[in-house]
Short mmCIF file of C-alpha atoms and ligand atoms in Angstrom, two decimals:
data_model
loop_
_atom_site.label_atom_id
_atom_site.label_comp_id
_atom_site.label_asym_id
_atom_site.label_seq_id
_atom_site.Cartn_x
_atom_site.Cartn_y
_atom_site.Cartn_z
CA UNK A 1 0.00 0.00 0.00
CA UNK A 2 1.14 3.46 -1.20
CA UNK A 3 1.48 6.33 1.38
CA UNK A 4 -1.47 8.16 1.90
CA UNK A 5 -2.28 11.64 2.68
CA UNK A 6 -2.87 10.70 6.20
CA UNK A 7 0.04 9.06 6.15
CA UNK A 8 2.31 12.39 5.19
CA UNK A 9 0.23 14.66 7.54
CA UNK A 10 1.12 12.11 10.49
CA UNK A 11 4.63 12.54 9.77
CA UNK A 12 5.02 16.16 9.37
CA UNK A 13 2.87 16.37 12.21
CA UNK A 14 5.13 13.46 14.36
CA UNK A 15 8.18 15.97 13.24
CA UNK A 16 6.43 19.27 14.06
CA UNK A 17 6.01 17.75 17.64
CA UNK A 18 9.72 16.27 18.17
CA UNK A 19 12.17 18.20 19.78
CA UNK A 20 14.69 15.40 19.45
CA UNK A 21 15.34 13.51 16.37
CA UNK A 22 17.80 10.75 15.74
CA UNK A 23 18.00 9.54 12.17
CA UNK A 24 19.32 6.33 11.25
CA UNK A 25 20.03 4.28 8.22
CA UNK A 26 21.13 0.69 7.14
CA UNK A 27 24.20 -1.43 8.11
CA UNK A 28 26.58 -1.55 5.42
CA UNK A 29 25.73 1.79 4.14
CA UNK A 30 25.14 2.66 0.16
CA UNK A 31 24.86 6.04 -1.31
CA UNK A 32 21.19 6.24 -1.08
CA UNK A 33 21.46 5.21 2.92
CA UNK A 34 23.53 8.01 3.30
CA UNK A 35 22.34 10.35 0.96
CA UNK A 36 18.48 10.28 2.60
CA UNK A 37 20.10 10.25 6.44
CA UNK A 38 22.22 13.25 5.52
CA UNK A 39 18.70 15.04 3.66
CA UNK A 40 16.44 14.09 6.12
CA UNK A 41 19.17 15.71 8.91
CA UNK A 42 19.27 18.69 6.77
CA UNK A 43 16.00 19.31 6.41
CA UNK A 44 15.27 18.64 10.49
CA UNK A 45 18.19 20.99 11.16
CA UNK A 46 16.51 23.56 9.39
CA UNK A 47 13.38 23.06 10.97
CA UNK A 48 15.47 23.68 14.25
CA UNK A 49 15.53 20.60 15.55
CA UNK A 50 18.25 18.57 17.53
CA UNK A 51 19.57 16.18 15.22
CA UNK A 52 21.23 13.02 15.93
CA UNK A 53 22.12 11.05 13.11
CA UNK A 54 23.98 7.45 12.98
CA UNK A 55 24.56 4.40 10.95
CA UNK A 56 26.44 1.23 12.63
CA UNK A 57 30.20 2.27 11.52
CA UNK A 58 30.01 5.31 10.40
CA UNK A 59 29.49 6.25 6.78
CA UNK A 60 31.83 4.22 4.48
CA UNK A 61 34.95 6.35 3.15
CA UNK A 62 33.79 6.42 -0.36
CA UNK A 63 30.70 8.83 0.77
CA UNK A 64 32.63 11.16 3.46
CA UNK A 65 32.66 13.58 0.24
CA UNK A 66 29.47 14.38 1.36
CA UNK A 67 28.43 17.62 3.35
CA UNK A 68 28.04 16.84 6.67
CA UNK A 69 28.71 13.71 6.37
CA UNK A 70 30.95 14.08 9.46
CA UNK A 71 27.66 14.36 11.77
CA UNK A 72 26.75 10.51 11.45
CA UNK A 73 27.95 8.62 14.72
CA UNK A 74 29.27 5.08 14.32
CA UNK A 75 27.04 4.10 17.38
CA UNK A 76 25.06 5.25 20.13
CA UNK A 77 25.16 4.94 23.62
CA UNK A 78 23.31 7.62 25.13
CA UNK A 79 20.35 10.13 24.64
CA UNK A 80 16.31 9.58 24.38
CA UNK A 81 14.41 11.33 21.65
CA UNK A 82 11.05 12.54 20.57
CA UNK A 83 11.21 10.51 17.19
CA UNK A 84 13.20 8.10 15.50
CA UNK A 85 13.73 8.17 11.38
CA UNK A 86 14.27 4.71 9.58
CA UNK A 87 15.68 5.78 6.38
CA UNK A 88 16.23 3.17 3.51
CA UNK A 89 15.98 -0.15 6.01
CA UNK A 90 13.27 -2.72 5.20
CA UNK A 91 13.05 -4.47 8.64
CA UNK A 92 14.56 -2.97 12.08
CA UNK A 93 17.29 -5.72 11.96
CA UNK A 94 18.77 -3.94 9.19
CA UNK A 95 19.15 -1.15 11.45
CA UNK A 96 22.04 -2.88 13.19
CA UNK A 97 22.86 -1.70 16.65
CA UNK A 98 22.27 2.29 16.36
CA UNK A 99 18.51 0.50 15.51
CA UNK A 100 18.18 -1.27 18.78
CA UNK A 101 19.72 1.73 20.65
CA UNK A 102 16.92 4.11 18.71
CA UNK A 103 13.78 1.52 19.29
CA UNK A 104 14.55 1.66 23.22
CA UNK A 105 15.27 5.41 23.69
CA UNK A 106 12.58 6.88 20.82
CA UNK A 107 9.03 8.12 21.69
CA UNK A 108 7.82 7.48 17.75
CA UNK A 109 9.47 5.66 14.91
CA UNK A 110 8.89 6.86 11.53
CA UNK A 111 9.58 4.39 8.97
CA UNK A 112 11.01 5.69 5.34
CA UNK A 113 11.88 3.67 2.69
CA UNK A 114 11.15 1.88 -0.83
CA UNK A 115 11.77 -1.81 -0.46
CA UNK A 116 9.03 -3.62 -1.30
CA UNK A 117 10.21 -6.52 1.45
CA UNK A 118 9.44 -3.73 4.02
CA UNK A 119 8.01 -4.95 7.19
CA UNK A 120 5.95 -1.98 7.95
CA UNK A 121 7.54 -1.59 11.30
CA UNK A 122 7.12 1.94 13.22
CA UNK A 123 4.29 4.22 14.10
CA UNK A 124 3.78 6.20 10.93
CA UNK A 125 5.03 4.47 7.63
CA UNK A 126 6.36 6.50 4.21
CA UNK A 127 6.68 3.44 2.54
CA UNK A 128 6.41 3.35 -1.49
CA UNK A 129 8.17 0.80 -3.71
CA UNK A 130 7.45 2.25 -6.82
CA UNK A 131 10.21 4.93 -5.42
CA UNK A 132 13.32 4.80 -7.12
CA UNK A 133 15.24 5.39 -3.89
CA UNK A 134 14.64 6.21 -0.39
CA UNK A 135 15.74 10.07 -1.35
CA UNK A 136 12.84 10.36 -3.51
CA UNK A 137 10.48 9.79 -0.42
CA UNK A 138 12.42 12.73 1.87
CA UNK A 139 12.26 14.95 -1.09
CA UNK A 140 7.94 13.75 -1.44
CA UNK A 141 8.04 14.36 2.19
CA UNK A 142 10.00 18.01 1.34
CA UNK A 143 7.47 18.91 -1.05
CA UNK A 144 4.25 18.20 1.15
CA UNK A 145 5.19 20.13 3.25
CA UNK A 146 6.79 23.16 2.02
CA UNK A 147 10.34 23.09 3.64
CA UNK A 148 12.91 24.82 1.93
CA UNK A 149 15.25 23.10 0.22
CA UNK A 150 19.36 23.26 0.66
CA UNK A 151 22.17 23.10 -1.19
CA UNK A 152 23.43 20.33 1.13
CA UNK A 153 20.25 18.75 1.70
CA UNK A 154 20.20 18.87 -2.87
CA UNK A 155 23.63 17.12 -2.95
CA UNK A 156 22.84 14.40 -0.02
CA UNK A 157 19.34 13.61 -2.05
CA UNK A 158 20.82 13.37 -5.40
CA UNK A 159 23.43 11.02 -4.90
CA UNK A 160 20.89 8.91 -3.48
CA UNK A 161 18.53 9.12 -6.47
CA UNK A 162 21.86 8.48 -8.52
CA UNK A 163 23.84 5.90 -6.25
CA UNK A 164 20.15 3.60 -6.24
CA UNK A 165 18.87 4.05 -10.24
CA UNK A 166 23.39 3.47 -11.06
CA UNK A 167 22.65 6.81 -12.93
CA UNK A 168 19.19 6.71 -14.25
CA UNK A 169 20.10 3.19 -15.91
CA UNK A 170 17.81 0.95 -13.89
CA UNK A 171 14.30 -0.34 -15.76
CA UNK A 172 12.53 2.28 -13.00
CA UNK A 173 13.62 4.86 -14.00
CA UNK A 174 11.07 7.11 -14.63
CA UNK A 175 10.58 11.08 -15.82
CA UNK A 176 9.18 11.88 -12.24
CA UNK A 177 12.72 10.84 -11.25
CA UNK A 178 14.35 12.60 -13.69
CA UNK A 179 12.49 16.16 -12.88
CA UNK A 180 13.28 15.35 -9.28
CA UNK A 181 17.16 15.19 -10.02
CA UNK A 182 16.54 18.45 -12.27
CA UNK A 183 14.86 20.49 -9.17
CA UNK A 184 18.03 19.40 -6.87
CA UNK A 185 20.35 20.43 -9.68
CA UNK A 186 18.28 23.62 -9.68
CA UNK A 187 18.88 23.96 -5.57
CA UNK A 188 22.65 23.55 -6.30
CA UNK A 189 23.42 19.87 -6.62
CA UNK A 190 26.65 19.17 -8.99
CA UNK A 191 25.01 16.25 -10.97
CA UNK A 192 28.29 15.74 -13.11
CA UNK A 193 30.74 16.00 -9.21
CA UNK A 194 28.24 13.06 -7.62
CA UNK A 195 28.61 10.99 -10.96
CA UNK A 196 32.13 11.48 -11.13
CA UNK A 197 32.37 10.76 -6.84
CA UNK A 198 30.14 7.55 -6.82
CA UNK A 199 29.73 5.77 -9.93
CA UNK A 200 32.49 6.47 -12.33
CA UNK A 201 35.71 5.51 -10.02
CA UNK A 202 36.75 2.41 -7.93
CA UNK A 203 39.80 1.91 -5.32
CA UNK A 204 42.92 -0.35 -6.89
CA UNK A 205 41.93 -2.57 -4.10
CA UNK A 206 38.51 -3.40 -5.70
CA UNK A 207 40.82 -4.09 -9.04
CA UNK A 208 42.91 -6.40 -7.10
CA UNK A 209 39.45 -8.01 -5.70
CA UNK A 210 38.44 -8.73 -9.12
CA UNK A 211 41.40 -9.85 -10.35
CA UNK A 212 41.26 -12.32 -8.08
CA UNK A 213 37.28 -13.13 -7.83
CA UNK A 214 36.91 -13.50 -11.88
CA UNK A 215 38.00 -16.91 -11.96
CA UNK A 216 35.77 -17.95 -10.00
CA UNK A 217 32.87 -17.24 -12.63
CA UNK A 218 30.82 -19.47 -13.74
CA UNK A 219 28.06 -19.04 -16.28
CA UNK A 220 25.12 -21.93 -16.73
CA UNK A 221 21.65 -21.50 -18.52
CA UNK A 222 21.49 -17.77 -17.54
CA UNK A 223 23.13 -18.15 -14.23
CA UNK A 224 26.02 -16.45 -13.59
CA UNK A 225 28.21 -16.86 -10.30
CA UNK A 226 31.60 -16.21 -8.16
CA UNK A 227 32.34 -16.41 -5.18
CA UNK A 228 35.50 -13.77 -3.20
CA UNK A 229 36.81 -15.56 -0.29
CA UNK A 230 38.12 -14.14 2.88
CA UNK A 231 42.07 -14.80 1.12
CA UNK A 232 40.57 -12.91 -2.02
CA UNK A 233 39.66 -9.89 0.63
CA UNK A 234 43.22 -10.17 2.50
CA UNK A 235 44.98 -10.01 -0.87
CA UNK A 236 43.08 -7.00 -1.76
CA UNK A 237 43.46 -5.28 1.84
CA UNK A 238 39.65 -5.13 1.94
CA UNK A 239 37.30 -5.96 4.71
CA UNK A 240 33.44 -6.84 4.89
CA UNK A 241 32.72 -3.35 3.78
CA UNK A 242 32.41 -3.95 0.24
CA UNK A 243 30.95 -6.71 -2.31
CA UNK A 244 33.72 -4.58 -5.28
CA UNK A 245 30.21 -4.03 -7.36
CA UNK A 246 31.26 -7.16 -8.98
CA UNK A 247 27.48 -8.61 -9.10
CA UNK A 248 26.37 -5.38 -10.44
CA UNK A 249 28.94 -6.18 -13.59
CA UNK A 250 28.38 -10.03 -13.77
CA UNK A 251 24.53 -9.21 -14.56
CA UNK A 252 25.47 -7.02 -17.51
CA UNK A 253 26.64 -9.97 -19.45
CA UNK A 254 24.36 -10.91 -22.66
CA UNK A 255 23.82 -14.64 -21.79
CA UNK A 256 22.95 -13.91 -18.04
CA UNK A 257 19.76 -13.61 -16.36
CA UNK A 258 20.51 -13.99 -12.88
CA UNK A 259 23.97 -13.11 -11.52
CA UNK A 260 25.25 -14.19 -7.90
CA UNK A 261 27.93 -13.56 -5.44
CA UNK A 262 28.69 -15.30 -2.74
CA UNK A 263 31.35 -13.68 -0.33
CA UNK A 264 32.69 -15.24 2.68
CA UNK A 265 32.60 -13.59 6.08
CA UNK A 266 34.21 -15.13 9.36
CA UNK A 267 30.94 -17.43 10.20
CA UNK A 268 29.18 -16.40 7.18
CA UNK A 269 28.42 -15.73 3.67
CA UNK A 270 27.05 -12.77 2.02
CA UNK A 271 25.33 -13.42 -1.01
CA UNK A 272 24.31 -10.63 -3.69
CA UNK A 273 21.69 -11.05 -6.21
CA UNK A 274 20.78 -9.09 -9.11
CA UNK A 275 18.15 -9.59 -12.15
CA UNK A 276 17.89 -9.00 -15.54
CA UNK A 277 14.09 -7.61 -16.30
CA UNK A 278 11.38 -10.41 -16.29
CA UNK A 279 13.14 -12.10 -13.50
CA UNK A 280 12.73 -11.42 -9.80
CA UNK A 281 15.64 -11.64 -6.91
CA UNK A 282 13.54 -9.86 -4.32
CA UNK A 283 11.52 -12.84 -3.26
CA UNK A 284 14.72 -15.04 -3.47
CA UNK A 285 16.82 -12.97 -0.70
CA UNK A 286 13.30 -12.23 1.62
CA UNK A 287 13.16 -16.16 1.41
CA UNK A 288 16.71 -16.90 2.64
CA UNK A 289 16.05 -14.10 5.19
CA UNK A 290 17.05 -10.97 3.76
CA UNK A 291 15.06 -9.14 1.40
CA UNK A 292 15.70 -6.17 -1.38
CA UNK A 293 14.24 -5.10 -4.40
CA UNK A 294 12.75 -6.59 -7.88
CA UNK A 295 16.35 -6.74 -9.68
CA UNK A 296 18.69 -6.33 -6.65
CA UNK A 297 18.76 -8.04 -3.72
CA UNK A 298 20.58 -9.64 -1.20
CA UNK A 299 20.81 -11.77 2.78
CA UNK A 300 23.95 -12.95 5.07
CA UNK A 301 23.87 -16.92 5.40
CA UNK A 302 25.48 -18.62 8.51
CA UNK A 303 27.58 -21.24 7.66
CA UNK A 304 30.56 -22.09 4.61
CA UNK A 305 30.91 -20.73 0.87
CA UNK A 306 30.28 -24.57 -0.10
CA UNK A 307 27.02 -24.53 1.68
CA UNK A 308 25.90 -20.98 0.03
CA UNK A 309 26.53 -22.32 -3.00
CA UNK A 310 24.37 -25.50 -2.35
CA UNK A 311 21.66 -23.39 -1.23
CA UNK A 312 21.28 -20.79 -3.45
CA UNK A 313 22.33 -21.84 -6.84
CA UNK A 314 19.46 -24.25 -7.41
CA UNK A 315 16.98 -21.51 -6.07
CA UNK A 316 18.39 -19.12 -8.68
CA UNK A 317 17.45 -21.74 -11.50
CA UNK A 318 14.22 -22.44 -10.22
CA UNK A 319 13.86 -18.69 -10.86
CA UNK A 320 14.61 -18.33 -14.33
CA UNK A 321 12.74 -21.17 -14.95
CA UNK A 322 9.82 -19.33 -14.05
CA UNK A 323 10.42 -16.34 -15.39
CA UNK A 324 11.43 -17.70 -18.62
CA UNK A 325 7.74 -20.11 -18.40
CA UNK A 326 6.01 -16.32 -18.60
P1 5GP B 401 23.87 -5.74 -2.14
O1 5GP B 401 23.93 -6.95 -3.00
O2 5GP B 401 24.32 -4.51 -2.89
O3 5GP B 401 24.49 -5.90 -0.81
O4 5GP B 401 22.33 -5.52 -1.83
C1 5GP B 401 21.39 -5.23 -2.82
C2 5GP B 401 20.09 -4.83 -2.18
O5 5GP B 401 19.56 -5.94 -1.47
C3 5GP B 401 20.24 -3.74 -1.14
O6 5GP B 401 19.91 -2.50 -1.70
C4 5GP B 401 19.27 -4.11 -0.08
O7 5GP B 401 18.04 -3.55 -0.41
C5 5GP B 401 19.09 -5.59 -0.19
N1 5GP B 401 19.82 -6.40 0.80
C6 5GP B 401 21.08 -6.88 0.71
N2 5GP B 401 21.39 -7.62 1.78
C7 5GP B 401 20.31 -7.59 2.58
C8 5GP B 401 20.00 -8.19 3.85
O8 5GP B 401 20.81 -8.88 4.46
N3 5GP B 401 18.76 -7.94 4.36
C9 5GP B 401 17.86 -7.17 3.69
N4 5GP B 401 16.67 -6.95 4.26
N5 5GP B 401 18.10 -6.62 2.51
C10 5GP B 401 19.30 -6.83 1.95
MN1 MN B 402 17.73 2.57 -1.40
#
């Protein structure tokens, strides 16, 4: 169920009574979790309110070009606030521990966010799926009610709307999208800077991750796979921070329909999924306890790489077989 106009009034009117905020987004932060936490602070600082904002970690070092980005706490161990702002997080575990902090210390939880595995969990939910990212909701939420609009807040919402469509290349992407982007531009945001800052560079160490995950790759009947160990990571000095966007490239290849990447934490393995159109991933990683969208998805499974592997891979070609039975 879309928002509806109740559902806006009850948040500006749960923000019009906070004093205290504390805004929060995802573990394992992407641009879009970081762009919407660093809007929605904006735009609550410039309401005058007392802003806490903070994502398990702290915001990755890829995204600490962003204004303000400085503000976001790594975790929380003290204060109690008015409200509490999910932004981007489909269930509260996704929230890591800033989330269980903010459920015990918050007066109201307002839920934002666009994945359609979203549990519906808070007091007053802005949830809409057919949003290309979670910035387009704060910048819906901007526009019913009339707050003025920053140059910082502009920047943080834009390179969410990029980071999440990959630069207005994903199958949603949509004109209302588009004239969103062209109103931030309008309030200052250097389209061309966030492009250049998110999508268009990569760390040698992600090289060196590839160079030594592409081997792995295996392509069968539409399914393409690899798997980075925790060696792969050590050679390439990286930790459980990234996944090297190497799923996002597998599922570019012509003959795939389904791409997959398993990559192996201490006690675990963190699988990525991503579609081609006509398939669907989302219900795949909500089923093995995760969740995501349509074409991108994802979940953490205890246990080895081998075991993954035996899990997921015939899943992922039960899949395509039904998509390719439509
Ligand atoms: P990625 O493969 O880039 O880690 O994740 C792709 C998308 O899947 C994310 O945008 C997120 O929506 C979703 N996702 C990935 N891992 C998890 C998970 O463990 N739990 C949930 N709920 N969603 C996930
Ligand atoms: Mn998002």
């Amino acid at each position: 169920m879309l928002p509806a106009e109740r559902d806006w009034q009850a948040a500006a009117d749960a923000i019009a009574a906070a004093r205290t905020v504390l805004v929060l987004s995802h573990v394992s932060p992407d641009g879009d979790a970081i762009g919407s936490l660093l809007g929605m602070a904006g735009l609550l600082r410039g309401l005058g309110k007392n802003v806490t904002a903070a994502v398990d970690e702290g915001p990755p070092e890829e995204l600490a070009f962003l204004p303000k980005s400085q503000i976001i706490l790594p975790s929380l161990a003290r204060g109690e606030f008015d409200l509490m702002v999910a932004l981007d997080a489909g269930d509260i575990e996704r929230l890591g521990a800033v989330g269980a902090y903010g459920l015990a210390h918050s007066r109201h939880v307002l839920n934002l966010d666009h994945h359609p595995t979203n549990t519906r969990f808070g007091h007053i939910q802005l949830v809409n799926p057919a949003a290309v990212a979670t910035a387009e909701i704060v910048y819906d939420l901007l526009q019913y009610t009339g707050w003025s609009l920053s140059r910082d807040v502009a920047y943080a919402l834009l390179t969410g709307l990029v980071t999440d469509t990959l630069g207005f290349r994903i199958p949603a992407t949509n004109s209302r999208c588009l004239a969103i982007a062209q109103a931030l531009m309008e309030a200052g945001a250097p389209l061309p800077e966030i492009m250049a800052r998110t999508l268009n560079r990569r760390s040698f160490a992600e090289v060196t991750l590839w160079r030594q995950a592409l081997p792995s790759v295996r392509l069968e009947d539409g399914l393409i796979s690899a798997a980075i160990t925790q060696g792969d990571l050590r050679q390439a000095r990286l930790g459980k921070e990234t996944n090297g966007e190497l799923v996002n490239y597998l599922v570019e290849v012509d003959e795939a329909k389904v791409a997959v990447v398993f990559k192996e934490l201490p006690r675990a393995v963190k699988v990525s999924l991503r579609a081609k159109p006509g398939y669907d991933v989302g219900r795949l990683g909500a089923a093995l306890g995760g969740g995501g969208h349509v074409l991108a998805a994802g979940c953490t499974l205890a246990g080895t790489l081998a075991q993954a592997r035996e899990r997921v891979l015939p899943l992922a070609r039960e899949l395509i077989a039904a998509g390719d039975s439509l």
